[in-house]
Amino acid sequence: MSSDGNKKQFWKRNAAKVPGSIQHVYGAQHPPFDPLLHKTAKPPPATPGKPKKATTFQEFESITSDAWDVGDDDDELLAMAAQNLNIEVVMETANKVKKHMRQLEDRLDEGEVTSTEVSFASQSSPYTDGRLVKSHSEAPIGSPKDAAGEHAALHRQRSLPHRPPVIPLVARMADQNTSGTPAMTEREASRLDKFKQLLAGPNTDLDELRKLSWSGIPRQVRPITWKLLSGYLPANAERRESVLQRKRQEYFGFIQQYYDSRNDEHHQDTYRQIHIDIPRMNPDFLVLEPKVTEIFERILFIWAIRHPASGYVQGINDLVTPFFVVYVFEYIEEEVENFDVSSLQEEALRNIEADSFWCMSKLLDGIQDNYTFAQPGIQRKVKALEELVSRIDESVHRHMQHYEVEYLQFAFRWMNNLLMRELPLRCTIRLWDTYQAEPEGFSHFHLYVCAAFLVRWRKEILEEKDFQGLMILLQNLPTMHWGNEEVSVLLAEAYRLKFAFADAPNHYKR
């Protein structure tokens, strides 16, 4: 399949869909560089037309803050803005943006671009040599003969839309989620209603809930949906409150029974390792609060004491984070990174802690052989990944063999941390929506996600011509700009691979 370079690859995307830089840019999301709004920067040459009013721009920006919703186009955005703004103001501002962009393109064609603009344009796009870089610091240093190449790169950049400079921790529901503040579209509202209707019944149909959750869960109902899909809560609505109270009391009973033993001789090594690993968790801002650090220490220590076959293993600490963040959303409206979690009421923190412990325990019950002695589960999955990739993309497989790259050297972390170190947390949460909806999602479907994830970087892998370059790439894949759209495409390809290989394992065995 992959050896035929002329075939259209599954991952080949339309240029209009290519995500842009996470740097601050002025283009699709924001109007072009305007000296009235950026007085500290060197202004570009004046262009004809009326000067923009800052207040008009601020109103226009607030109305079009969701310009990156999947499926939106310019006409829909203008129609949406017209509901709250005078249509003449909207059209005038939009026309000014288009006119300015046309003038900039003409000046680019004629080479009449100032050094300030060239510098700004080069910083605002991750595409320098046609390859995506994770951050501006990774961009290659220019050479003496790069003047023509830089001009050509600027031409390429014009066709690439830029993602907004700030991507919330959990992406907006336009990609099957919401961060709360922007008004929901009709599609979002309809999807949320379906979840609410399903959850409002006396007995929730879990099979139907899984089908609905596979393509993402709205933020408002994600906490209860995760608890139901993980098996922590019963499908019967009348029993849920009593089960929650009983399980929360049971967890804090474990705290009273076991936590004081953390300084005992036979437990102190476990507790010391947990204490060292917590600052390495993702996201970093959670661990800066002492109350949150203590919560994670208790969860991990109690789990290790109650599972002596594996005990605590590095990597398990990461698996608490998505549950903790999702269950915090039950009590706050804003984003977690803008909120002091330790300021929540004590009862809320206790509930979040107990719920996170039990749901993490349910997850680990299905993949515990990943963390027992010698971690045989991970060894088997890495081997299966190697066999699968050798069948679906032989060029990539042979390229890594040629430069002596072992799958265990990079894929061990993918299995041990469930890709949490490779993806932003917002993407992990979206990924886990599907994992919880899939039968054996964390143990079985994850293999196909890893295969799809590796093949996703086919072009970049084949460009590397030595062991060091391949390892640096595979351990630092440029996913910081990723959102729900990229994760949805990844999951779709993983499902295609599962459909082809899951029930016929000999297909990927030689």
XYZ file of C-alpha atoms in Angstrom:
510
model
C 0.000 0.000 0.000
C 2.602 2.495 1.151
C 5.257 1.519 -1.359
C 3.316 3.052 -4.188
C 4.247 6.710 -3.901
C 1.687 7.725 -6.526
C -1.257 6.493 -4.490
C -3.134 9.045 -2.508
C -2.385 8.491 1.163
C -5.159 8.416 3.726
C -3.478 11.175 5.707
C -3.075 13.539 2.733
C -5.127 16.550 3.647
C -6.434 19.453 1.609
C -4.117 22.425 2.016
C -7.018 24.501 3.272
C -7.322 22.175 6.260
C -3.632 22.207 7.246
C -3.356 23.542 10.808
C -1.139 26.562 11.312
C 1.190 27.823 13.979
C 0.449 28.242 17.636
C 2.338 31.539 17.466
C 0.372 34.778 17.524
C -0.653 35.538 13.958
C -2.714 38.119 12.136
C -4.667 36.669 9.280
C -7.696 34.397 9.324
C -8.516 34.701 13.034
C -7.309 38.298 13.463
C -7.269 41.208 10.980
C -3.867 41.963 9.398
C -1.176 43.885 11.194
C -2.679 47.214 12.243
C -0.501 49.995 13.741
C -3.526 51.398 15.572
C -3.768 48.189 17.592
C -0.020 47.478 17.887
C 1.631 50.800 18.580
C 4.856 49.280 19.870
C 5.653 47.527 16.573
C 7.035 49.191 13.470
C 4.015 50.038 11.288
C 3.847 48.661 7.741
C 3.440 51.013 4.778
C 0.102 52.758 4.782
C -2.611 51.325 2.568
C -5.476 53.290 1.014
C -8.875 53.193 2.628
C -10.459 54.385 5.840
C -8.575 53.739 9.078
C -10.016 50.926 11.174
C -11.712 51.721 14.437
C -10.397 49.690 17.360
C -13.863 49.322 18.857
C -15.253 47.950 15.586
C -12.446 45.404 15.402
C -12.969 44.330 19.016
C -16.681 43.787 18.391
C -15.963 41.924 15.150
C -13.337 39.735 16.833
C -15.642 38.800 19.723
C -18.376 37.742 17.316
C -16.054 35.658 15.134
C -14.098 34.061 17.997
C -15.201 30.616 16.823
C -13.880 31.081 13.291
C -12.103 27.748 13.523
C -15.179 25.587 14.069
C -15.154 22.540 11.839
C -17.478 22.994 8.894
C -17.748 26.772 9.108
C -17.022 28.890 6.083
C -16.796 32.629 5.476
C -20.465 33.050 4.599
C -21.593 31.251 7.767
C -19.318 33.389 9.902
C -20.603 36.608 8.359
C -24.191 35.470 8.799
C -23.511 34.615 12.432
C -21.884 37.969 13.054
C -24.762 39.787 11.380
C -27.131 38.565 14.080
C -25.377 40.776 16.631
C -23.655 43.452 14.530
C -24.885 45.866 11.959
C -24.411 44.076 8.623
C -22.775 47.151 7.075
C -20.135 47.206 9.829
C -19.456 43.487 9.375
C -19.156 43.673 5.605
C -17.014 46.813 5.706
C -14.582 45.229 8.170
C -14.461 41.957 6.249
C -13.839 43.758 2.965
C -11.004 45.734 4.545
C -9.397 42.485 5.700
C -9.663 40.963 2.210
C -8.388 44.139 0.557
C -5.416 44.340 2.867
C -4.538 40.690 2.224
C -4.725 41.207 -1.550
C -2.426 44.228 -1.267
C 0.028 42.247 0.831
C 0.020 39.435 -1.727
C 0.686 41.912 -4.551
C 3.597 43.374 -2.644
C 4.932 39.880 -1.941
C 4.793 39.116 -5.668
C 6.713 42.317 -6.430
C 9.229 41.789 -3.588
C 8.122 45.020 -1.853
C 7.924 43.568 1.657
C 9.571 45.297 4.594
C 11.977 43.445 6.840
C 9.507 43.802 9.720
C 6.766 42.081 7.742
C 9.083 39.327 6.510
C 10.249 38.663 10.068
C 6.683 38.639 11.339
C 5.510 36.310 8.563
C 8.350 33.894 9.183
C 7.524 33.735 12.901
C 3.821 33.235 12.359
C 4.010 30.007 10.386
C 5.529 26.635 11.248
C 6.355 25.986 7.590
C 9.882 27.036 6.743
C 11.250 24.312 4.558
C 7.903 22.700 3.873
C 8.109 20.719 7.098
C 6.123 21.234 10.277
C 8.174 22.219 13.296
C 6.955 22.017 16.852
C 7.960 25.521 17.809
C 9.778 28.542 16.415
C 12.949 27.444 18.169
C 13.039 24.291 16.033
C 12.939 26.150 12.719
C 16.132 25.693 10.665
C 18.609 28.551 10.551
C 18.706 30.369 7.232
C 21.598 29.980 4.826
C 23.225 32.656 2.617
C 21.253 31.473 -0.397
C 17.843 31.350 1.257
C 16.445 34.637 -0.119
C 14.563 32.950 -2.980
C 13.594 30.031 -0.750
C 12.216 32.370 1.907
C 10.174 34.203 -0.734
C 8.779 30.857 -1.966
C 8.018 29.801 1.606
C 6.044 32.990 2.121
C 4.008 32.135 -0.981
C 3.198 28.736 0.542
C 2.223 30.291 3.848
C -0.463 32.423 2.242
C -2.565 29.343 1.469
C -2.283 27.902 4.991
C -4.877 28.991 7.556
C -3.594 29.890 10.995
C -5.010 28.321 14.159
C -5.811 30.724 16.997
C -2.761 31.453 19.171
C -4.373 30.073 22.338
C -5.975 26.617 22.272
C -7.957 25.874 25.451
C -7.091 22.848 27.580
C -10.184 21.060 26.391
C -11.033 22.177 22.878
C -14.397 23.703 22.044
C -17.413 21.546 21.384
C -17.266 22.560 17.748
C -14.976 19.519 17.663
C -17.371 17.554 19.890
C -16.400 19.482 23.053
C -16.964 22.858 24.607
C -15.072 25.234 26.826
C -18.217 27.039 27.837
C -17.992 30.668 26.830
C -18.843 30.856 23.085
C -22.422 30.317 22.017
C -23.097 26.814 20.741
C -23.982 26.187 17.148
C -27.166 24.383 16.208
C -25.210 21.163 15.637
C -23.542 21.419 19.038
C -26.820 22.085 20.812
C -28.503 19.161 19.063
C -25.683 16.829 20.018
C -25.775 17.947 23.641
C -29.549 17.410 23.733
C -29.100 13.820 22.564
C -26.739 13.138 25.452
C -29.022 14.789 27.987
C -32.062 12.855 26.787
C -30.161 9.587 26.965
C -28.796 10.313 30.434
C -32.150 11.541 31.785
C -33.863 8.169 31.473
C -34.373 5.879 34.489
C -31.985 3.299 32.954
C -29.287 4.572 30.624
C -28.742 2.480 27.517
C -24.968 2.025 27.732
C -24.669 0.619 24.216
C -26.391 3.688 22.807
C -24.245 5.924 25.030
C -21.091 4.301 23.649
C -22.231 4.882 20.074
C -22.953 8.514 20.817
C -19.676 8.995 22.716
C -17.395 7.483 20.073
C -17.140 10.754 18.155
C -16.641 12.868 21.294
C -18.520 13.898 24.420
C -19.658 17.475 25.178
C -17.904 18.963 28.180
C -21.145 19.522 30.117
C -21.944 15.802 30.271
C -18.450 14.305 30.060
C -18.006 13.679 33.831
C -21.131 11.540 34.251
C -20.600 9.875 30.865
C -17.059 8.814 31.768
C -18.271 7.443 35.105
C -20.960 5.403 33.376
C -18.740 4.092 30.564
C -15.946 3.129 32.954
C -18.366 1.078 35.060
C -17.980 3.279 38.122
C -21.658 4.301 38.111
C -24.621 1.972 37.481
C -26.952 2.472 34.522
C -29.912 2.775 36.911
C -30.341 6.458 37.767
C -31.927 5.848 41.203
C -28.899 3.899 42.439
C -26.231 6.374 41.338
C -26.228 8.692 44.336
C -26.050 5.849 46.852
C -23.238 4.162 44.879
C -21.284 7.420 44.748
C -21.580 7.936 48.504
C -20.586 4.354 49.265
C -17.559 4.332 46.937
C -16.336 7.717 48.164
C -16.580 6.575 51.790
C -14.784 3.362 50.884
C -11.900 5.272 49.298
C -11.387 7.511 52.328
C -11.547 4.396 54.475
C -8.506 3.189 52.514
C -6.811 6.526 53.252
C -7.295 6.062 56.994
C -6.197 2.438 56.825
C -3.118 2.675 54.575
C -1.853 6.214 54.038
C -0.028 6.541 57.348
C 2.118 3.557 56.332
C 3.765 5.552 53.519
C 6.817 6.180 55.719
C 7.163 2.539 56.781
C 10.334 0.828 55.672
C 8.643 -1.463 53.129
C 6.504 1.352 51.617
C 8.770 4.376 51.756
C 10.475 3.581 48.424
C 7.090 3.519 46.688
C 6.018 6.788 48.253
C 9.368 8.438 47.473
C 9.091 7.472 43.782
C 5.536 8.836 43.606
C 6.686 12.062 45.213
C 9.453 12.389 42.599
C 7.217 11.590 39.622
C 4.287 13.898 40.360
C 6.123 17.101 39.272
C 6.695 15.407 35.895
C 2.994 15.055 35.229
C 1.078 16.754 32.444
C -0.268 19.428 32.783
C 2.377 21.143 34.896
C 0.091 23.808 36.352
C -1.781 21.266 38.472
C 1.241 20.275 40.513
C 2.039 23.820 41.583
C -0.785 23.658 44.122
C 0.068 21.733 47.316
C -3.496 20.455 47.802
C -3.532 18.960 44.307
C -0.109 17.387 44.820
C -1.367 15.704 48.002
C -4.435 14.403 46.169
C -2.305 12.758 43.483
C 0.063 11.293 46.080
C -2.825 9.696 47.972
C -4.477 8.298 44.830
C -1.272 6.706 43.536
C -0.097 5.394 46.905
C -3.425 3.764 47.761
C -3.620 2.172 44.305
C -0.077 0.784 44.669
C -0.798 -0.669 48.133
C -3.985 -2.357 46.901
C -2.275 -3.820 43.813
C 0.876 -5.515 45.093
C 1.283 -7.584 41.890
C 2.411 -4.474 40.079
C 2.795 -1.800 42.729
C 3.545 1.699 41.529
C 5.244 1.979 38.127
C 6.403 5.190 36.490
C 3.792 6.252 33.949
C 0.774 5.427 36.080
C 1.012 8.943 37.525
C 0.073 10.402 34.124
C -3.116 8.345 33.917
C -4.738 10.157 36.851
C -4.585 13.562 35.162
C -7.389 13.260 32.541
C -9.855 11.948 35.132
C -8.927 14.671 37.609
C -9.292 17.467 35.041
C -12.608 16.163 33.674
C -14.121 15.796 37.151
C -12.993 19.307 38.111
C -15.256 20.513 35.270
C -18.273 19.405 37.326
C -17.579 22.294 39.681
C -16.214 25.115 37.517
C -17.148 26.920 34.317
C -13.779 28.341 33.279
C -10.679 26.502 32.054
C -8.570 24.662 34.619
C -5.399 26.571 33.715
C -7.182 29.816 34.693
C -8.535 28.439 37.960
C -7.003 27.739 41.363
C -8.251 24.194 41.902
C -7.265 24.282 45.567
C -9.834 27.048 46.088
C -12.692 24.583 45.573
C -14.679 23.578 48.630
C -13.229 20.695 50.596
C -16.184 18.413 49.810
C -15.772 19.001 46.072
C -12.050 18.180 46.241
C -12.794 14.984 48.176
C -15.375 13.928 45.590
C -12.994 14.643 42.698
C -10.230 12.666 44.424
C -12.369 9.586 45.116
C -13.965 9.579 41.650
C -10.545 9.906 39.987
C -9.178 7.009 42.051
C -11.969 4.599 41.185
C -12.058 5.461 37.474
C -8.286 5.170 37.190
C -8.535 1.806 38.942
C -11.140 0.632 36.422
C -8.848 1.677 33.557
C -5.793 -0.066 35.042
C -7.759 -3.261 35.692
C -7.873 -3.720 31.914
C -4.156 -3.073 31.298
C -2.518 -4.224 34.542
C -0.147 -6.570 32.681
C 1.438 -3.387 31.313
C 2.785 -2.730 34.815
C 3.536 -6.131 36.335
C 7.112 -7.458 36.522
C 8.962 -7.016 33.178
C 5.812 -5.310 31.817
C 4.831 -8.183 29.480
C 1.714 -6.405 28.234
C 3.764 -3.556 26.795
C 6.282 -5.971 25.284
C 3.504 -7.817 23.422
C 1.860 -4.611 22.209
C 5.097 -3.134 20.904
C 5.777 -6.360 19.015
C 2.237 -6.305 17.594
C 2.746 -2.665 16.575
C 5.922 -3.592 14.693
C 4.163 -6.412 12.837
C 1.182 -4.210 12.013
C 3.278 -1.332 10.662
C 5.323 -3.740 8.554
C 2.096 -4.705 6.778
C 0.404 -1.342 6.426
C 3.483 0.747 5.511
C 6.480 -1.349 4.583
C 8.525 1.698 3.507
C 8.381 3.205 7.001
C 9.130 -0.152 8.599
C 12.149 -0.840 6.365
C 13.415 2.731 6.785
C 13.544 2.321 10.569
C 15.116 -1.117 10.216
C 17.773 0.323 7.913
C 18.811 2.881 10.544
C 18.489 0.308 13.362
C 15.624 2.017 15.171
C 13.883 -0.474 17.456
C 10.158 0.040 18.060
C 10.697 -0.510 21.779
C 12.903 2.590 21.883
C 10.019 4.948 21.106
C 6.785 2.942 21.339
C 7.359 1.768 24.919
C 6.352 5.235 26.122
C 3.364 5.250 23.774
C 2.023 2.114 25.468
C 3.148 2.922 28.996
C 1.609 6.421 29.027
C -1.188 5.838 26.480
C 0.253 8.585 24.216
C -0.159 11.196 26.967
C 3.427 12.394 26.485
C 2.940 12.672 22.737
C -0.337 14.652 22.666
C -1.631 17.781 24.410
C -4.009 17.054 27.288
C -7.012 18.394 25.330
C -6.316 15.722 22.689
C -5.844 12.987 25.292
C -9.249 13.757 26.780
C -10.858 13.600 23.336
C -8.988 10.348 22.630
C -10.254 8.849 25.880
C -13.842 9.671 24.931
C -13.448 7.100 22.164
C -11.365 4.672 24.224
C -14.145 4.476 26.802
C -16.721 3.950 24.046
C -14.665 1.169 22.410
C -14.662 -2.404 23.745
C -11.217 -2.810 25.323
C -10.347 0.654 24.100
C -7.318 1.193 26.352
C -5.895 -2.289 25.861
C -6.818 -3.240 22.287
C -7.910 -0.223 20.228
C -4.893 1.732 21.478
C -2.642 -0.512 19.357
C -4.341 0.652 16.150
C -4.241 4.278 17.281
C -0.464 3.952 17.771
C -0.077 2.403 14.307
C -2.126 5.187 12.714
C -0.169 7.765 14.737
C 3.176 6.440 13.504
C 2.119 6.287 9.853
C 0.738 9.819 10.213
C 4.376 11.027 10.295
C 5.436 8.963 7.265
C 6.847 11.911 5.291
C 8.881 13.246 8.228
C 10.202 9.772 9.100
C 11.378 9.056 5.557
C 13.150 12.430 5.412
C 15.388 11.527 8.366
C 18.573 9.801 7.238
C 20.225 8.710 10.494
C 19.420 7.037 13.802
C 19.745 10.214 15.868
C 17.425 12.229 13.645
C 14.775 9.511 13.712
C 14.884 9.171 17.491
C 14.685 12.923 18.052
C 11.679 13.107 15.724
C 9.841 10.120 17.207
C 10.334 11.344 20.767
C 9.334 14.948 19.977
C 6.566 14.717 17.398
C 5.108 18.166 16.578
C 1.577 17.823 17.959
C 1.304 20.942 20.122
C -0.992 22.569 17.543
C -3.301 19.535 17.405
C -6.981 19.816 18.216
C -10.035 17.600 18.003
C -10.073 17.576 14.212
C -6.651 15.935 14.022
C -7.590 13.439 16.743
C -10.817 12.570 14.903
C -8.868 11.826 11.722
C -6.406 9.718 13.729
C -9.256 7.726 15.289
C -10.929 7.207 11.924
C -7.744 5.691 10.495
C -7.282 3.568 13.625
C -10.817 2.242 13.237
C -10.114 1.399 9.596
C -7.025 -0.575 10.645
C -8.937 -2.341 13.393
C -11.691 -3.290 10.974
C -9.116 -4.765 8.593
C -6.862 -6.548 11.100
C -8.523 -7.063 14.511
C -10.515 -10.157 13.563
C -7.831 -11.476 11.243
C -4.511 -11.210 13.131
C -2.722 -13.399 10.585
C -3.090 -10.520 8.111
C -0.258 -8.707 9.861
C 1.851 -11.731 10.666
C 4.478 -12.847 8.222
